Amino acid sequence: MKSNQVTIKDIGRELGISPSTVSRALKDHPDISTETKKAVNALAEKLNYQPNIVALNLRQQKTNTIGVIIPEIVHFFFSTVISGIEDVAYQAGYNVILAQSNESYQREVTDMKALFNSRVDGMLLSLSRETTNFDHIESIISKGVPIVFYDRMYESPTSSKVIVDDYAGAKEAVLHMIDQGCKRIGHLMAAPNLMISIDRFKGYEDALLERKMKVNKEWVTECFSGTFEEGKRATKKLLSLPNPPDAIFANNDPMAMGAMMAIKEKGLKIPQDIAIVGFSNWFFGEVMDPSLTSVDQPGYEMGQEAARMLIKQIEMKGKGEPIIETKILKTKLIIRNSSLKKGKEK
Amino acid sequence: MKSNQVTIKDIGRELGISPSTVSRALKDHPDISTETKKAVNALAEKLNYQPNIVALNLRQQKTNTIGVIIPEIVHFFFSTVISGIEDVAYQAGYNVILAQSNESYQREVTDMKALFNSRVDGMLLSLSRETTNFDHIESIISKGVPIVFYDRMYESPTSSKVIVDDYAGAKEAVLHMIDQGCKRIGHLMAAPNLMISIDRFKGYEDALLERKMKVNKEWVTECFSGTFEEGKRATKKLLSLPNPPDAIFANNDPMAMGAMMAIKEKGLKIPQDIAIVGFSNWFFGEVMDPSLTSVDQPGYEMGQEAARMLIKQIEMKGKGEPIIETKILKTKLIIRNSSLKKGKEK
DNA sequence: CAATTTTTAGCAAACGTTTCCGCTACGCTC
DNA sequence: GAGCGTAGCGGAAACGTTTGCTAAAAATTG
């Protein structure tokens, strides 16, 4: 950036007036005469003057930038969240600077520090899978930077969050499986320290209990990384049990797909022998064979909502207490063939 | 950002020394005595001093930030590119600010202006599908901001680019289909103003010509948006032709999946009746039924390479002429079941 | 026409750094 | 003891803005 860029001073010099006058003229300040304004605007136009935002940022102690920490960019759900964030930030005149934690706690910590040092006005955060200590977050908050959690959060009383009703979504999915006549429903759980894993597991459990079915620990596998491969591996293990499940509820769609793969390789039929339901409704679930029943999570809306809440907090700053709110978005069960043992219900 | 943040002045005041001395002490300048350095560092540590990067940016006329314009975030290929960019930027100490053009020319123009005003040190750009005029880009370049194109570019002699060998990838794919005994190979083309569409089409064409097969315009459909739905729609049309193709080479995987859908709905078998090959190797192609043959594009590497080239240019600035280079990454044909009429070749 | 108000504009400080230049005080050499 | 080199530090300018205060000129008032 060797600035051959026009500044307010250049304009002033050219017109024989001071920088302050130019500044005011550009902002249509009443103190400035119409002629001066005209001259300034004309010259600014002609020289293609663009205000230096960095200088502005320094002056106003505000960067109009929000930092987004995302566990993994190459991930259908998260990428839709980013898209939602980006869209509302753009409309509100904010930049978004993106940092990827890669599911690493260490990286999350350094990312947050870096964002803080860049003086972002606020942060949007979804915890990494490894994160179990929250000091780095509290420290940022205590410095007055507003944080809004999305999707993966911990119970912090001082931040807003927008999440999805994982519990209800999971429960609905499992009830659906029961309605389809599944008797032995297994669950591929994800990283057990994440609330989303726990909530989905609880939904699974409560659906079973509600229908007076017992929860068989054997049929529940913890898959820390939550990947396709892990889903496949875990499913193979489940299938080799003496009393294997006749249905699997997976914590996410890639694992569900891994399960489908394992089942097909074993020569079993979906959903006749084993029904499958996933979570997140990755867009290609529709296109699988059989098409995958899944719990749809509104990622784009989540991104939008989180960005809106954050920007509201940023702009409320100094004007009264911040409003801490928690927004829970509804999921929607998308029923497709992988779970339709009986044919369409309802 | 009501700065209750410690500054260099605070440290100076506390220690009874000047800000300049503090600055130097922190940077281990030889002019400063060891004791002073010790005292400064100790106090900085104690007060948890963090340099104000905004001030630094202003001072050094450099923001250590690169702007990335992406046509669409929710897109497997592009999200891997972002991931690659983010990783090398992070390691080199750069922030990445993300802007999504949403395939809109207007949005691309305003995004670039906004990034320029934020004084990013350079930009990474992939053209929107609508972009046919390049003045906005030339204008930025003429102001001395380095731009590196990735994936979608135009023939600008003044910028570096990193692309994928679309032509060779497409040709290889079509040759493979011919080897599998396909006689009537159709093509789902994407937006015809993008070089990648043209190059892939050329590869398709040349493969046919090389094997002395004629190119039947009837079998080539332009799909402007390149989506799943469009692929499906276009395929339906192809299938209703009096002399329908027995193979389809799609410009991208979603369209290939749309094609598979249409074919299945028609009751035809893949690959026996119709073979399918896609482009980009979206990660679930492996998991489809049948699994999808596709041309793998190294998105992550592309992101990395583009970021590296850009950062090199940024840091070379002022030191001699910028090096304009074009890097062409190799594709790789991933052969799966959707194209194996004969069984494994080679 | 003098006094006062209004209009218009400039000065200077401030945001937090870095860095060029210069100053002081000390110790050394001859 | 005069001259000089040097270690250690401070002053001030600069990056590009904004803004409170002040000042000059013009316009209004009685």
mmCIF file of N, CA and C in Angstrom, chain A residues 3 11 32 50 64 72 104-105 109 122 160 202 209 223 230 273 295 304 317:
data_model
loop_
_atom_site.group_PDB
_atom_site.id
_atom_site.type_symbol
_atom_site.label_atom_id
_atom_site.label_comp_id
_atom_site.label_asym_id
_atom_site.label_seq_id
_atom_site.Cartn_x
_atom_site.Cartn_y
_atom_site.Cartn_z
ATOM 1 N N SER A 3 0.882 4.505 -0.515
ATOM 2 C CA SER A 3 -0.312 5.305 -0.729
ATOM 3 C C SER A 3 -0.080 6.415 -1.725
ATOM 4 N N ILE A 11 -6.683 17.370 -0.901
ATOM 5 C CA ILE A 11 -7.806 18.182 -1.352
ATOM 6 C C ILE A 11 -7.709 19.584 -0.776
ATOM 7 N N ILE A 32 -20.214 24.856 7.006
ATOM 8 C CA ILE A 32 -19.458 25.092 5.774
ATOM 9 C C ILE A 32 -20.371 25.710 4.695
ATOM 10 N N GLN A 50 -11.041 8.484 -1.622
ATOM 11 C CA GLN A 50 -11.640 7.421 -0.810
ATOM 12 C C GLN A 50 -11.097 7.572 0.608
ATOM 13 N N ASN A 64 -15.581 -1.462 12.663
ATOM 14 C CA ASN A 64 -16.650 -1.975 11.812
ATOM 15 C C ASN A 64 -16.311 -3.348 11.240
ATOM 16 N N GLU A 72 -14.584 -25.341 11.361
ATOM 17 C CA GLU A 72 -14.188 -26.018 10.135
ATOM 18 C C GLU A 72 -14.943 -25.360 8.987
ATOM 19 N N SER A 104 -9.259 -27.121 16.877
ATOM 20 C CA SER A 104 -8.156 -27.183 17.837
ATOM 21 C C SER A 104 -8.314 -26.102 18.909
ATOM 22 N N TYR A 105 -8.173 -26.509 20.130
ATOM 23 C CA TYR A 105 -8.295 -25.568 21.244
ATOM 24 C C TYR A 105 -7.216 -24.497 21.167
ATOM 25 N N VAL A 109 -7.614 -20.402 20.785
ATOM 26 C CA VAL A 109 -7.078 -19.388 21.694
ATOM 27 C C VAL A 109 -6.276 -18.340 20.932
ATOM 28 N N GLY A 122 -16.477 -7.099 17.653
ATOM 29 C CA GLY A 122 -17.180 -8.181 18.325
ATOM 30 C C GLY A 122 -16.816 -9.497 17.678
ATOM 31 N N SER A 160 -24.756 -13.679 24.556
ATOM 32 C CA SER A 160 -25.907 -14.137 23.804
ATOM 33 C C SER A 160 -25.520 -15.375 23.014
ATOM 34 N N LYS A 202 -29.514 -36.825 24.555
ATOM 35 C CA LYS A 202 -30.642 -36.762 25.500
ATOM 36 C C LYS A 202 -31.975 -36.894 24.777
ATOM 37 N N LEU A 209 -37.345 -43.472 26.217
ATOM 38 C CA LEU A 209 -37.999 -43.594 27.521
ATOM 39 C C LEU A 209 -39.484 -43.286 27.408
ATOM 40 N N CYS A 223 -18.217 -41.125 18.909
ATOM 41 C CA CYS A 223 -17.309 -40.922 17.780
ATOM 42 C C CYS A 223 -16.732 -39.532 17.921
ATOM 43 N N GLU A 230 -15.366 -42.432 10.621
ATOM 44 C CA GLU A 230 -15.638 -42.888 11.976
ATOM 45 C C GLU A 230 -17.038 -43.487 12.065
ATOM 46 N N ASP A 273 -33.701 -53.590 6.621
ATOM 47 C CA ASP A 273 -32.959 -54.235 7.704
ATOM 48 C C ASP A 273 -32.564 -53.219 8.777
ATOM 49 N N VAL A 295 -32.374 -34.380 10.130
ATOM 50 C CA VAL A 295 -32.941 -33.250 10.862
ATOM 51 C C VAL A 295 -32.348 -31.974 10.291
ATOM 52 N N GLN A 304 -27.343 -15.515 10.177
ATOM 53 C CA GLN A 304 -27.977 -14.201 10.121
ATOM 54 C C GLN A 304 -28.312 -13.699 11.513
ATOM 55 N N LYS A 317 -23.515 -0.372 22.504
ATOM 56 C CA LYS A 317 -22.399 -0.183 23.423
ATOM 57 C C LYS A 317 -22.415 1.195 24.074
#
